[in-house]
Each structure stands twice: as C-alpha cells, then as structure tokens.
Amino acid sequence: MYNDQELFSTLHMLRNENLDVRTVTLGVNLIDCVSHDLEVFKSNIRKKITGLAKNLVETCNQVGEKYGVQVVNKRISVSPIAVAAAPFSPGQMVEVAKTLDSIAQDVNVDFIGGFSALVEKGIANGDDSLIRAIPQALAETQRMCSSVNVASTRAGINMDAVLRMAKAIKEAAALTADADGLACAKLCVFCNIPQDVPFMAGAYLGIGEADAVVSVGVSGPGVVKAAIDRAVQAEPDMGLGRIAEVIKLTACKVTRVGELIGREVAKTLGLPFGVVDLSLAPTPTVGDSVGEIFESLGLLKMGLPGSTAALAMLNDAVKKGGAFASSHVGGLSGAFIPVSEDLNIAQAAAEGHLNLEKLEAMTSVCSVGLDMVAIPGNVSVETLAGIIADEMAIGMINSKTTATRLIPVPGKKAGDLAEFGGLLGHAEIIEVKQAAADNLFVRRAGRIPAPIHSLKN
C-alpha cells in the first residue's frame, strides 16, 4: 500500500519529470493467415490486423487521458514474416512489407514490427527471401521495422547470417543515402531475441505467444535522475548501496504506472495483457537522458572509467524494482544506451569520451547492445560483420540479449553529423578501426558452436 507521500511523488513524476508510458504494443499472430497465394495472404493479414487494431490508438489516448499519463507510441508487432510468408520470393516479401506499412498507416500506429527471421541455426527458404528483401523493403516503407536473430546461447552464432546481414545493412544504407542511411535505423540484428519485445525495431510476436496480446514498454530516465538528485541533495554522502535502493523504489513506481495503463488498454480491447518491459528508454531531449543519470551518480561524463560499473548497477536496480511491481515482466527490461536517441550519450560520443570499444564493453551489462550507432559510410562489409559478430558473442557467452542497430552513413566520415529526425535524433559519426586487408574470419562461413554451460568463470 502506498502512502500519501509516495502518491504525490508519482504525480510529481508525471507532471515535471517526463514520466510516460513509452509504448503500448499490440501483438498479432499471423500464422492463421498463411496462404500460397500472395493476394490472399495480403488480404488475410490486412483483415486480421485491422480488425484487432482499429481502436488501439483511440483506446490508448482515452486511457492515457483518464490517468494523466501520456502513451507516447502505439505500435503493432506480428508473427515473424519469414515464417508466415515462407512460400514467397524476395520480391513478394517486399509486397508483404508494403502491405504491413499500409496497414500501419490505416490504423495510425507509429510502427509495425515483425518483418523478422530467426536464423541462429540455419536459413530456411522463407528466411532467405526475407533477408534478400530487407534493404528494398525498409527503403520503400516508412513505419515497418525488421529484425533478424543470428545467434543464441544454445545454438551459437550463424556466421553466414552475420555476413549476409552486414551486406543487407550496407545495401539498406545505400538505398537511403539521401537520408543518412535512415533505413538502417529500422533494422536490428539480435542474439537471444525475446519473443515479447514491445520496443522497436526488434518487436515481433513469438510463436509461443497468444493470438493477440497487449504489452507495455515503460520509460523514465528523467524520473530516475531526479530521484537520485533529490536523494543525494538530502544526503550528500549517500553510498552507492543506498542510491541503488532509490533507483529500485523509483523503478517500482514507474512500472506500476505502466502496468496500470497496459492492463486497462488490454481490458478495453478485450485482449489478454502480456508483459511490462522495464526498460529505461531515453529520448533526444534534455531531462530524458540515460546519460544524465551517469552524471548524477558522480561520473564527469558517460564513457569515462567507471561507466560500465555504473551501468551495471543501474540496470540491476531497474530490474529488481520493476520485477517487484509486476507479475509479468518481459522484453528487454533494463537500460537502453542508444547513441543518437539520447542527447547526453550523443554528446559524450561527439566529445570523444565514448568510442565504439567502450560502447561494446558497456553492452555486456546493459539490455540491448550497439544501438543507433552511426559509423562511416565506407566501412567494409567484413568490418561491419566483425562488429556484429563481436556483439553477438557477448550475448551468446553471457546468456543475455544483445543486438546491433548500426548505421553506416553513406558519404560521411568519422566526426561528421548524421541527422535522423524525431525520436531517432542525431549523432556524430564514430570512428571504426578497419584493417587494410580482408577480414577472412567473417568469410569462413559456418556456425560458431554454442558455449559450454559448465566450467563457467
């Protein structure tokens, strides 16, 4: 039971500290829409998604107004298209992508995710078509997102898929060169992808999920920063153990707000409630930055020594507080560190405090990975594949989710500015170390075996 002071503090978070529900995501199973006829399949998925999602945005707005909580994004995730549309060719897959994009516009959601494939152990015909279609599909749509899982702790790393995704990223960037490679901002490469992520670009509805389900992604970096600042101001000598407790209590309140909104939206739509994703998701605005939390903890800048330890503490405290507040936690759940989407992180990178190697180290303790990182447009396919493989290895060995959302910006070099607009923000392009000779390692193909689960150290 909350006391009056705790209720007032939650109201203060809503009014003054950027507390919002970052996303309500409706997951829709498309397996019962399968057909060998492309037109029948497109008609089936339009009918099912539109029928379930036609009131999604209006319901989110009404529930948000009722409680005074803004639902920033309304989104849809669908079954992996590589499975649901397995009979189709790459060209037909592009048609499916355009249909999904059109449906998203019709029901007025911000994004639709699920143009996805799971290829950690091998690439089936549907997976092959989807991967071939990704560059054109992303370049010719606005609201559709794509993800491909190329590794897992149990299966190892599919290096054939890693190399193919590196090529797909380069092609997608080239096709949207006039927008700084914007298509790549809608494409994630995963290790250990969860089936219930409400956040884009990795959202899809897993095979083990219900026919339709509502999940919520909470946010709140500004709220966490403000709570730490208040605590430290009241007690300047406060130790990290006590600060972690402050973060836990704050995450608990944030999660309760998210679950309240999500459950009411699901009830109104007559659908089951799925999970709360406990992530701290930043925006490119002052006061809503994960990077600012690092400075509240005492670091001069994110990226300096101590940053990985600080992120580990922050991530763990958010998970502990959120898990106490909800019975069903899922998705990624932790702190995102997307470079362009977080003003403070983007500044740290521009000032040289944060490089690719330090970002990679920090992803070993955060929830996602190398997220929204702009790199030089001339980076080779082999180097890009090497960066992806390194990030997948961190996820595989540590039994956690990792991902890359890398953007090789055509025609630009390290130090130049890449502009993506809106919530995607902007970022200075980070230097990438490239060897003069070919990287034969990533071209040897095959699969890096799964790690042994005993003998851990």
Short mmCIF file of C-alpha atoms in Angstrom, two decimals:
data_model
loop_
_atom_site.label_atom_id
_atom_site.label_comp_id
_atom_site.label_asym_id
_atom_site.label_seq_id
_atom_site.Cartn_x
_atom_site.Cartn_y
_atom_site.Cartn_z
CA MET A 1 0.00 0.00 0.00
CA TYR A 2 1.37 3.41 -0.98
CA ASN A 3 1.26 6.32 1.47
CA ASP A 4 0.27 9.90 0.57
CA GLN A 5 3.89 10.99 0.07
CA GLU A 6 4.53 8.22 -2.45
CA LEU A 7 1.34 9.06 -4.37
CA PHE A 8 2.35 12.72 -4.54
CA SER A 9 5.82 11.76 -5.74
CA THR A 10 4.26 9.77 -8.60
CA LEU A 11 2.15 12.78 -9.55
CA HIS A 12 5.32 14.89 -9.50
CA MET A 13 6.99 12.39 -11.85
CA LEU A 14 4.09 12.71 -14.29
CA ARG A 15 3.97 16.49 -14.28
CA ASN A 16 7.62 17.50 -14.02
CA GLU A 17 9.97 14.62 -14.79
CA ASN A 18 8.94 13.26 -18.21
CA LEU A 19 7.30 10.11 -16.83
CA ASP A 20 5.32 8.50 -19.60
CA VAL A 21 4.45 5.12 -20.99
CA ARG A 22 6.82 4.86 -23.91
CA THR A 23 4.83 2.30 -25.88
CA VAL A 24 1.73 0.15 -25.92
CA THR A 25 2.28 -2.63 -28.44
CA LEU A 26 -0.41 -4.92 -29.79
CA GLY A 27 0.98 -8.30 -30.81
CA VAL A 28 -0.92 -10.13 -33.58
CA ASN A 29 -0.39 -13.75 -34.61
CA LEU A 30 -0.48 -14.09 -38.42
CA ILE A 31 0.07 -17.83 -38.74
CA ASP A 32 -3.63 -18.45 -39.44
CA CYS A 33 -3.38 -16.01 -42.38
CA VAL A 34 -0.98 -18.25 -44.31
CA SER A 35 -1.64 -18.86 -47.99
CA HIS A 36 0.44 -19.73 -51.06
CA ASP A 37 -1.44 -17.00 -52.93
CA LEU A 38 0.17 -13.61 -52.27
CA GLU A 39 -3.03 -11.64 -52.75
CA VAL A 40 -4.96 -13.92 -50.39
CA PHE A 41 -2.20 -13.64 -47.79
CA LYS A 42 -2.12 -9.84 -48.02
CA SER A 43 -5.91 -9.72 -47.73
CA ASN A 44 -5.88 -12.07 -44.74
CA ILE A 45 -3.27 -10.09 -42.78
CA ARG A 46 -4.98 -6.78 -43.55
CA LYS A 47 -8.32 -8.10 -42.34
CA LYS A 48 -6.91 -9.59 -39.12
CA ILE A 49 -4.59 -6.75 -38.08
CA THR A 50 -7.11 -4.02 -38.93
CA GLY A 51 -9.86 -5.82 -37.07
CA LEU A 52 -7.79 -6.09 -33.90
CA ALA A 53 -6.02 -2.70 -34.07
CA LYS A 54 -8.71 -0.35 -35.38
CA ASN A 55 -9.41 1.00 -31.88
CA LEU A 56 -5.87 0.71 -30.47
CA VAL A 57 -4.79 4.35 -30.80
CA GLU A 58 -8.11 5.78 -29.62
CA THR A 59 -8.15 3.44 -26.62
CA CYS A 60 -4.57 4.33 -25.63
CA ASN A 61 -5.41 8.03 -25.83
CA GLN A 62 -8.56 7.64 -23.76
CA VAL A 63 -6.84 5.58 -21.05
CA GLY A 64 -3.90 7.99 -21.04
CA GLU A 65 -6.20 10.99 -20.59
CA LYS A 66 -8.11 9.21 -17.82
CA TYR A 67 -4.97 8.78 -15.71
CA GLY A 68 -2.99 11.79 -16.96
CA VAL A 69 -0.27 9.58 -18.41
CA GLN A 70 0.88 10.07 -21.98
CA VAL A 71 1.22 6.94 -24.11
CA VAL A 72 3.94 8.19 -26.44
CA ASN A 73 3.90 5.45 -29.07
CA LYS A 74 1.27 2.97 -30.21
CA ARG A 75 2.67 0.04 -32.14
CA ILE A 76 1.93 -3.37 -33.60
CA SER A 77 4.11 -6.48 -33.67
CA VAL A 78 3.31 -9.52 -35.78
CA SER A 79 4.49 -13.10 -36.19
CA PRO A 80 7.87 -13.47 -37.92
CA ILE A 81 7.10 -12.79 -41.57
CA ALA A 82 9.79 -15.26 -42.66
CA VAL A 83 7.55 -17.96 -41.14
CA ALA A 84 4.10 -16.60 -42.01
CA ALA A 85 5.14 -15.73 -45.59
CA ALA A 86 7.60 -18.59 -46.12
CA PRO A 87 6.38 -19.58 -49.64
CA PHE A 88 7.14 -16.20 -51.17
CA SER A 89 10.07 -14.83 -53.17
CA PRO A 90 12.13 -11.76 -52.19
CA GLY A 91 10.05 -9.57 -54.49
CA GLN A 92 6.84 -10.88 -52.96
CA MET A 93 8.27 -10.28 -49.49
CA VAL A 94 8.70 -6.61 -50.42
CA GLU A 95 5.00 -6.57 -51.36
CA VAL A 96 4.17 -8.01 -47.93
CA ALA A 97 6.29 -5.28 -46.31
CA LYS A 98 4.42 -2.58 -48.20
CA THR A 99 1.12 -4.10 -47.11
CA LEU A 100 2.21 -4.05 -43.47
CA ASP A 101 3.29 -0.43 -43.85
CA SER A 102 -0.04 0.47 -45.41
CA ILE A 103 -1.93 -1.24 -42.58
CA ALA A 104 0.13 0.70 -40.01
CA GLN A 105 -0.86 3.94 -41.71
CA ASP A 106 -4.53 2.92 -41.88
CA VAL A 107 -4.77 2.24 -38.14
CA ASN A 108 -2.43 5.18 -37.40
CA VAL A 109 0.18 3.35 -35.31
CA ASP A 110 3.73 4.69 -35.20
CA PHE A 111 5.49 1.49 -36.22
CA ILE A 112 4.78 -2.13 -37.11
CA GLY A 113 7.44 -4.74 -36.36
CA GLY A 114 7.86 -8.36 -37.28
CA PHE A 115 9.50 -8.32 -40.71
CA SER A 116 11.73 -10.79 -38.95
CA ALA A 117 13.58 -14.08 -39.23
CA LEU A 118 15.13 -16.45 -36.70
CA VAL A 119 18.22 -17.98 -38.30
CA GLU A 120 20.59 -18.80 -35.45
CA LYS A 121 20.84 -22.46 -36.55
CA GLY A 122 20.21 -22.16 -40.26
CA ILE A 123 18.49 -20.26 -43.04
CA ALA A 124 15.24 -21.71 -44.43
CA ASN A 125 13.64 -20.65 -47.73
CA GLY A 126 11.41 -18.04 -46.10
CA ASP A 127 14.35 -16.65 -44.13
CA ASP A 128 16.42 -16.41 -47.31
CA SER A 129 13.70 -14.48 -49.13
CA LEU A 130 13.14 -12.13 -46.23
CA ILE A 131 16.84 -11.31 -45.78
CA ARG A 132 17.16 -10.64 -49.53
CA ALA A 133 14.12 -8.35 -49.33
CA ILE A 134 15.17 -6.33 -46.28
CA PRO A 135 17.08 -3.47 -47.98
CA GLN A 136 14.35 -2.65 -50.52
CA ALA A 137 11.55 -3.29 -48.03
CA LEU A 138 12.99 -0.86 -45.48
CA ALA A 139 13.86 1.74 -48.10
CA GLU A 140 10.36 1.76 -49.60
CA THR A 141 8.35 1.83 -46.36
CA GLN A 142 8.10 4.33 -43.51
CA ARG A 143 6.65 2.57 -40.47
CA MET A 144 7.80 -1.02 -40.88
CA CYS A 145 10.67 -2.41 -38.79
CA SER A 146 12.79 -5.51 -39.24
CA SER A 147 14.89 -7.77 -37.06
CA VAL A 148 16.91 -10.94 -37.60
CA ASN A 149 18.14 -13.23 -34.82
CA VAL A 150 21.50 -14.67 -35.91
CA ALA A 151 22.77 -16.15 -32.64
CA SER A 152 21.73 -17.68 -29.34
CA THR A 153 23.39 -19.17 -26.30
CA ARG A 154 22.05 -22.62 -27.21
CA ALA A 155 22.75 -22.54 -30.95
CA GLY A 156 25.90 -20.45 -31.28
CA ILE A 157 26.49 -17.76 -33.92
CA ASN A 158 25.44 -18.31 -37.54
CA MET A 159 28.31 -16.54 -39.28
CA ASP A 160 26.70 -16.98 -42.71
CA ALA A 161 23.76 -14.96 -41.42
CA VAL A 162 26.07 -12.39 -39.82
CA LEU A 163 27.81 -11.74 -43.14
CA ARG A 164 24.51 -11.58 -45.02
CA MET A 165 23.12 -9.08 -42.51
CA ALA A 166 26.23 -6.93 -42.89
CA LYS A 167 25.59 -6.86 -46.65
CA ALA A 168 21.91 -6.09 -46.08
CA ILE A 169 22.79 -3.16 -43.80
CA LYS A 170 25.16 -1.70 -46.40
CA GLU A 171 22.54 -2.07 -49.14
CA ALA A 172 19.81 -0.51 -46.98
CA ALA A 173 22.09 2.43 -46.19
CA ALA A 174 22.91 2.95 -49.87
CA LEU A 175 19.23 2.92 -50.86
CA THR A 176 18.51 5.69 -48.33
CA ALA A 177 21.73 7.66 -48.81
CA ASP A 178 19.78 10.92 -49.12
CA ALA A 179 18.50 10.42 -45.55
CA ASP A 180 21.83 9.42 -43.93
CA GLY A 181 21.03 5.71 -44.26
CA LEU A 182 17.77 6.02 -42.35
CA ALA A 183 16.56 2.54 -43.34
CA CYS A 184 19.22 1.02 -41.05
CA ALA A 185 17.58 2.72 -38.05
CA LYS A 186 14.66 0.31 -38.55
CA LEU A 187 16.81 -2.85 -38.58
CA CYS A 188 18.19 -4.83 -35.63
CA VAL A 189 20.46 -7.89 -35.61
CA PHE A 190 19.94 -9.93 -32.45
CA CYS A 191 21.38 -12.62 -30.22
CA ASN A 192 18.83 -14.30 -27.90
CA ILE A 193 15.92 -12.16 -29.12
CA PRO A 194 12.93 -12.28 -26.71
CA GLN A 195 9.51 -13.17 -28.16
CA ASP A 196 7.64 -10.34 -26.46
CA VAL A 197 9.61 -7.11 -27.04
CA PRO A 198 7.27 -4.09 -27.23
CA PHE A 199 10.08 -1.77 -28.37
CA MET A 200 11.10 -1.20 -31.98
CA ALA A 201 12.96 -2.08 -34.06
CA GLY A 202 13.12 -5.53 -32.51
CA ALA A 203 9.44 -6.14 -31.77
CA TYR A 204 7.79 -9.28 -33.10
CA LEU A 205 5.22 -11.71 -31.71
CA GLY A 206 6.81 -15.05 -30.90
CA ILE A 207 5.33 -18.41 -31.83
CA GLY A 208 4.69 -19.23 -28.18
CA GLU A 209 2.56 -16.13 -27.60
CA ALA A 210 -1.23 -15.72 -27.59
CA ASP A 211 -3.23 -14.97 -30.75
CA ALA A 212 -3.31 -11.29 -29.80
CA VAL A 213 -1.78 -9.67 -26.73
CA VAL A 214 -1.11 -6.18 -25.36
CA SER A 215 2.31 -5.40 -23.88
CA VAL A 216 3.76 -2.22 -22.46
CA GLY A 217 7.19 -0.60 -22.51
CA VAL A 218 7.83 1.88 -19.73
CA SER A 219 10.48 4.56 -19.70
CA GLY A 220 11.59 7.10 -17.12
CA PRO A 221 15.29 8.04 -17.27
CA GLY A 222 14.35 11.59 -16.25
CA VAL A 223 12.45 10.26 -13.25
CA VAL A 224 15.38 8.11 -12.11
CA LYS A 225 17.82 11.02 -12.49
CA ALA A 226 15.57 13.34 -10.50
CA ALA A 227 15.15 10.76 -7.73
CA ILE A 228 18.93 10.31 -7.43
CA ASP A 229 19.48 14.09 -7.43
CA ARG A 230 16.92 14.58 -4.64
CA ALA A 231 18.40 11.78 -2.55
CA VAL A 232 21.97 13.00 -2.93
CA GLN A 233 20.97 16.59 -2.21
CA ALA A 234 19.32 15.48 1.02
CA GLU A 235 22.27 13.24 1.93
CA PRO A 236 25.48 14.27 0.09
CA ASP A 237 27.49 11.33 1.46
CA MET A 238 24.97 8.73 0.36
CA GLY A 239 26.67 5.47 -0.68
CA LEU A 240 26.02 3.52 -3.86
CA GLY A 241 24.07 0.85 -2.00
CA ARG A 242 21.56 3.44 -0.83
CA ILE A 243 21.44 5.04 -4.29
CA ALA A 244 20.67 1.63 -5.80
CA GLU A 245 17.78 1.38 -3.34
CA VAL A 246 16.48 4.78 -4.53
CA ILE A 247 16.60 3.54 -8.15
CA LYS A 248 14.76 0.34 -7.19
CA LEU A 249 11.93 2.22 -5.48
CA THR A 250 11.64 4.62 -8.41
CA ALA A 251 11.58 1.81 -10.97
CA CYS A 252 8.85 0.13 -8.95
CA LYS A 253 6.61 3.21 -9.17
CA VAL A 254 7.29 3.68 -12.87
CA THR A 255 6.43 0.05 -13.56
CA ARG A 256 3.16 0.22 -11.61
CA VAL A 257 2.07 3.15 -13.75
CA GLY A 258 2.94 1.25 -16.94
CA GLU A 259 1.14 -1.90 -15.86
CA LEU A 260 -1.96 0.08 -14.89
CA ILE A 261 -2.17 1.65 -18.34
CA GLY A 262 -1.39 -1.59 -20.17
CA ARG A 263 -3.94 -3.67 -18.30
CA GLU A 264 -6.69 -1.11 -18.87
CA VAL A 265 -5.93 -0.85 -22.59
CA ALA A 266 -5.97 -4.66 -22.86
CA LYS A 267 -9.24 -4.90 -20.93
CA THR A 268 -10.91 -2.25 -23.09
CA LEU A 269 -9.82 -4.02 -26.26
CA GLY A 270 -10.93 -7.38 -24.85
CA LEU A 271 -7.46 -8.88 -25.14
CA PRO A 272 -5.06 -10.54 -22.70
CA PHE A 273 -2.32 -8.47 -21.10
CA GLY A 274 1.19 -9.60 -21.93
CA VAL A 275 4.23 -8.14 -20.22
CA VAL A 276 5.79 -4.95 -18.95
CA ASP A 277 9.20 -4.18 -20.43
CA LEU A 278 11.11 -2.37 -17.69
CA SER A 279 13.48 -0.52 -19.96
CA LEU A 280 14.77 2.99 -19.34
CA ALA A 281 14.22 4.32 -22.87
CA PRO A 282 15.62 7.80 -23.50
CA THR A 283 14.67 10.50 -25.99
CA PRO A 284 16.89 13.16 -27.61
CA THR A 285 15.58 15.86 -25.25
CA VAL A 286 17.09 17.48 -22.17
CA GLY A 287 15.87 15.83 -18.95
CA ASP A 288 15.05 12.47 -20.52
CA SER A 289 18.53 11.00 -20.91
CA VAL A 290 20.11 7.82 -19.57
CA GLY A 291 23.47 9.57 -19.96
CA GLU A 292 22.44 12.25 -17.46
CA ILE A 293 21.94 9.55 -14.82
CA PHE A 294 25.65 8.76 -15.02
CA GLU A 295 26.48 12.37 -14.11
CA SER A 296 24.01 12.23 -11.20
CA LEU A 297 25.90 9.14 -9.98
CA GLY A 298 29.12 11.18 -9.93
CA LEU A 299 30.80 10.45 -13.27
CA LEU A 300 32.05 13.50 -15.15
CA LYS A 301 30.92 12.04 -18.48
CA MET A 302 29.47 8.78 -19.70
CA GLY A 303 32.25 6.72 -21.26
CA LEU A 304 34.93 7.59 -18.72
CA PRO A 305 36.30 4.81 -16.46
CA GLY A 306 33.59 3.62 -14.09
CA SER A 307 30.84 3.87 -16.70
CA THR A 308 30.44 0.11 -17.13
CA ALA A 309 30.14 -0.41 -13.37
CA ALA A 310 27.61 2.42 -13.10
CA LEU A 311 25.53 0.95 -15.92
CA ALA A 312 25.62 -2.48 -14.30
CA MET A 313 24.31 -1.04 -11.04
CA LEU A 314 21.63 1.00 -12.79
CA ASN A 315 20.45 -1.93 -14.91
CA ASP A 316 20.24 -4.31 -11.96
CA ALA A 317 18.38 -1.85 -9.75
CA VAL A 318 15.82 -1.14 -12.50
CA LYS A 319 15.20 -4.87 -12.95
CA LYS A 320 14.82 -5.51 -9.22
CA GLY A 321 12.40 -2.63 -8.67
CA GLY A 322 10.37 -3.42 -11.76
CA ALA A 323 10.16 -7.13 -11.05
CA PHE A 324 8.64 -6.38 -7.64
CA ALA A 325 5.97 -4.17 -9.23
CA SER A 326 4.74 -6.57 -11.91
CA SER A 327 3.83 -10.24 -12.15
CA HIS A 328 4.71 -10.45 -15.83
CA VAL A 329 7.96 -8.81 -16.86
CA GLY A 330 9.46 -9.46 -20.27
CA GLY A 331 11.03 -7.94 -23.34
CA LEU A 332 14.44 -6.42 -22.89
CA SER A 333 13.98 -4.83 -19.45
CA GLY A 334 16.90 -2.65 -18.47
CA ALA A 335 18.66 0.49 -19.59
CA PHE A 336 18.94 1.34 -23.28
CA ILE A 337 22.04 3.20 -24.45
CA PRO A 338 21.08 4.26 -27.99
CA VAL A 339 23.63 6.84 -29.09
CA SER A 340 21.59 9.11 -31.35
CA GLU A 341 18.37 8.82 -29.33
CA ASP A 342 19.97 10.03 -26.08
CA LEU A 343 21.21 13.63 -26.05
CA ASN A 344 23.80 13.10 -23.33
CA ILE A 345 25.19 9.88 -24.84
CA ALA A 346 25.41 11.55 -28.26
CA GLN A 347 27.35 14.44 -26.70
CA ALA A 348 29.71 12.05 -24.89
CA ALA A 349 30.44 10.34 -28.20
CA ALA A 350 30.95 13.65 -30.00
CA GLU A 351 33.39 14.83 -27.31
CA GLY A 352 35.41 11.61 -27.60
CA HIS A 353 34.59 10.20 -24.16
CA LEU A 354 32.64 7.32 -25.67
CA ASN A 355 34.07 5.24 -28.53
CA LEU A 356 32.90 2.04 -30.19
CA GLU A 357 35.09 -0.14 -27.97
CA LYS A 358 33.73 1.39 -24.73
CA LEU A 359 30.16 1.12 -26.01
CA GLU A 360 30.78 -2.57 -26.73
CA ALA A 361 32.13 -3.10 -23.21
CA MET A 362 29.07 -1.42 -21.71
CA THR A 363 26.72 -3.62 -23.73
CA SER A 364 27.96 -6.60 -21.70
CA VAL A 365 25.92 -5.27 -18.77
CA CYS A 366 23.06 -3.35 -20.45
CA SER A 367 19.90 -4.62 -22.06
CA VAL A 368 20.39 -4.16 -25.75
CA GLY A 369 23.70 -3.52 -27.43
CA LEU A 370 25.25 -1.24 -30.01
CA ASP A 371 22.10 0.78 -30.58
CA MET A 372 21.67 3.63 -33.07
CA VAL A 373 25.40 3.95 -33.66
CA ALA A 374 26.33 5.98 -36.73
CA ILE A 375 29.58 4.80 -38.37
CA PRO A 376 31.48 5.90 -41.51
CA GLY A 377 29.81 5.05 -44.80
CA ASN A 378 32.97 3.47 -46.22
CA VAL A 379 33.13 0.77 -43.54
CA SER A 380 33.60 -2.55 -45.33
CA VAL A 381 31.11 -5.42 -45.21
CA GLU A 382 33.73 -7.55 -43.46
CA THR A 383 34.36 -4.94 -40.77
CA LEU A 384 30.63 -4.50 -40.26
CA ALA A 385 30.22 -8.27 -39.95
CA GLY A 386 33.07 -8.34 -37.41
CA ILE A 387 31.38 -5.71 -35.24
CA ILE A 388 28.09 -7.67 -35.37
CA ALA A 389 29.85 -10.96 -34.56
CA ASP A 390 31.62 -9.42 -31.55
CA GLU A 391 28.33 -8.13 -30.17
CA MET A 392 26.63 -11.48 -30.77
CA ALA A 393 29.45 -13.21 -28.89
CA ILE A 394 28.83 -11.06 -25.82
CA GLY A 395 25.18 -12.14 -25.82
CA MET A 396 25.93 -15.78 -26.55
CA ILE A 397 28.54 -16.26 -23.83
CA ASN A 398 26.67 -14.28 -21.18
CA SER A 399 23.21 -15.77 -21.88
CA LYS A 400 21.67 -12.37 -22.46
CA THR A 401 20.07 -10.42 -25.27
CA THR A 402 22.38 -8.28 -27.35
CA ALA A 403 21.74 -6.52 -30.63
CA THR A 404 23.20 -4.11 -33.13
CA ARG A 405 21.46 -1.22 -34.85
CA LEU A 406 24.36 0.15 -36.88
CA ILE A 407 24.06 2.89 -39.48
CA PRO A 408 26.91 3.23 -42.00
CA VAL A 409 26.15 6.76 -43.20
CA PRO A 410 26.79 6.99 -46.96
CA GLY A 411 29.31 9.64 -47.99
CA LYS A 412 30.19 10.67 -44.45
CA LYS A 413 33.22 10.01 -42.25
CA ALA A 414 34.08 9.97 -38.54
CA GLY A 415 33.33 13.34 -36.95
CA ASP A 416 30.55 14.26 -39.40
CA LEU A 417 27.00 14.65 -38.13
CA ALA A 418 24.21 12.23 -39.05
CA GLU A 419 20.65 13.50 -38.72
CA PHE A 420 17.75 11.03 -38.44
CA GLY A 421 14.99 13.26 -37.08
CA GLY A 422 12.28 12.87 -34.44
CA LEU A 423 12.84 10.33 -31.67
CA LEU A 424 15.75 8.88 -33.67
CA GLY A 425 17.73 12.08 -33.04
CA HIS A 426 21.17 12.85 -34.41
CA ALA A 427 24.73 11.72 -33.67
CA GLU A 428 28.31 12.38 -34.58
CA ILE A 429 29.72 9.51 -36.60
CA ILE A 430 32.03 7.28 -34.54
CA GLU A 431 35.40 6.13 -35.80
CA VAL A 432 35.74 2.45 -36.71
CA LYS A 433 39.08 0.69 -36.88
CA GLN A 434 39.39 -1.00 -40.25
CA ALA A 435 42.16 -3.33 -41.37
CA ALA A 436 43.70 -2.70 -44.78
CA ALA A 437 43.41 -6.39 -45.70
CA ASP A 438 40.25 -8.51 -45.92
CA ASN A 439 38.87 -9.99 -42.71
CA LEU A 440 38.90 -13.67 -43.66
CA PHE A 441 37.48 -14.70 -40.27
CA VAL A 442 33.97 -13.47 -41.09
CA ARG A 443 34.12 -15.11 -44.55
CA ARG A 444 34.95 -18.60 -43.32
CA ALA A 445 31.19 -19.24 -43.00
CA GLY A 446 29.65 -21.92 -40.78
CA ARG A 447 28.48 -21.60 -37.23
CA ILE A 448 30.47 -20.73 -34.12
CA PRO A 449 29.50 -23.53 -31.69
CA ALA A 450 27.37 -22.84 -28.64
CA PRO A 451 29.37 -22.36 -25.44
CA ILE A 452 29.70 -24.97 -22.73
CA HIS A 453 27.36 -24.30 -19.83
CA SER A 454 29.50 -25.78 -17.09
CA LEU A 455 33.04 -24.64 -16.31
CA LYS A 456 31.83 -21.02 -16.26
CA ASN A 457 34.10 -18.31 -14.96
#
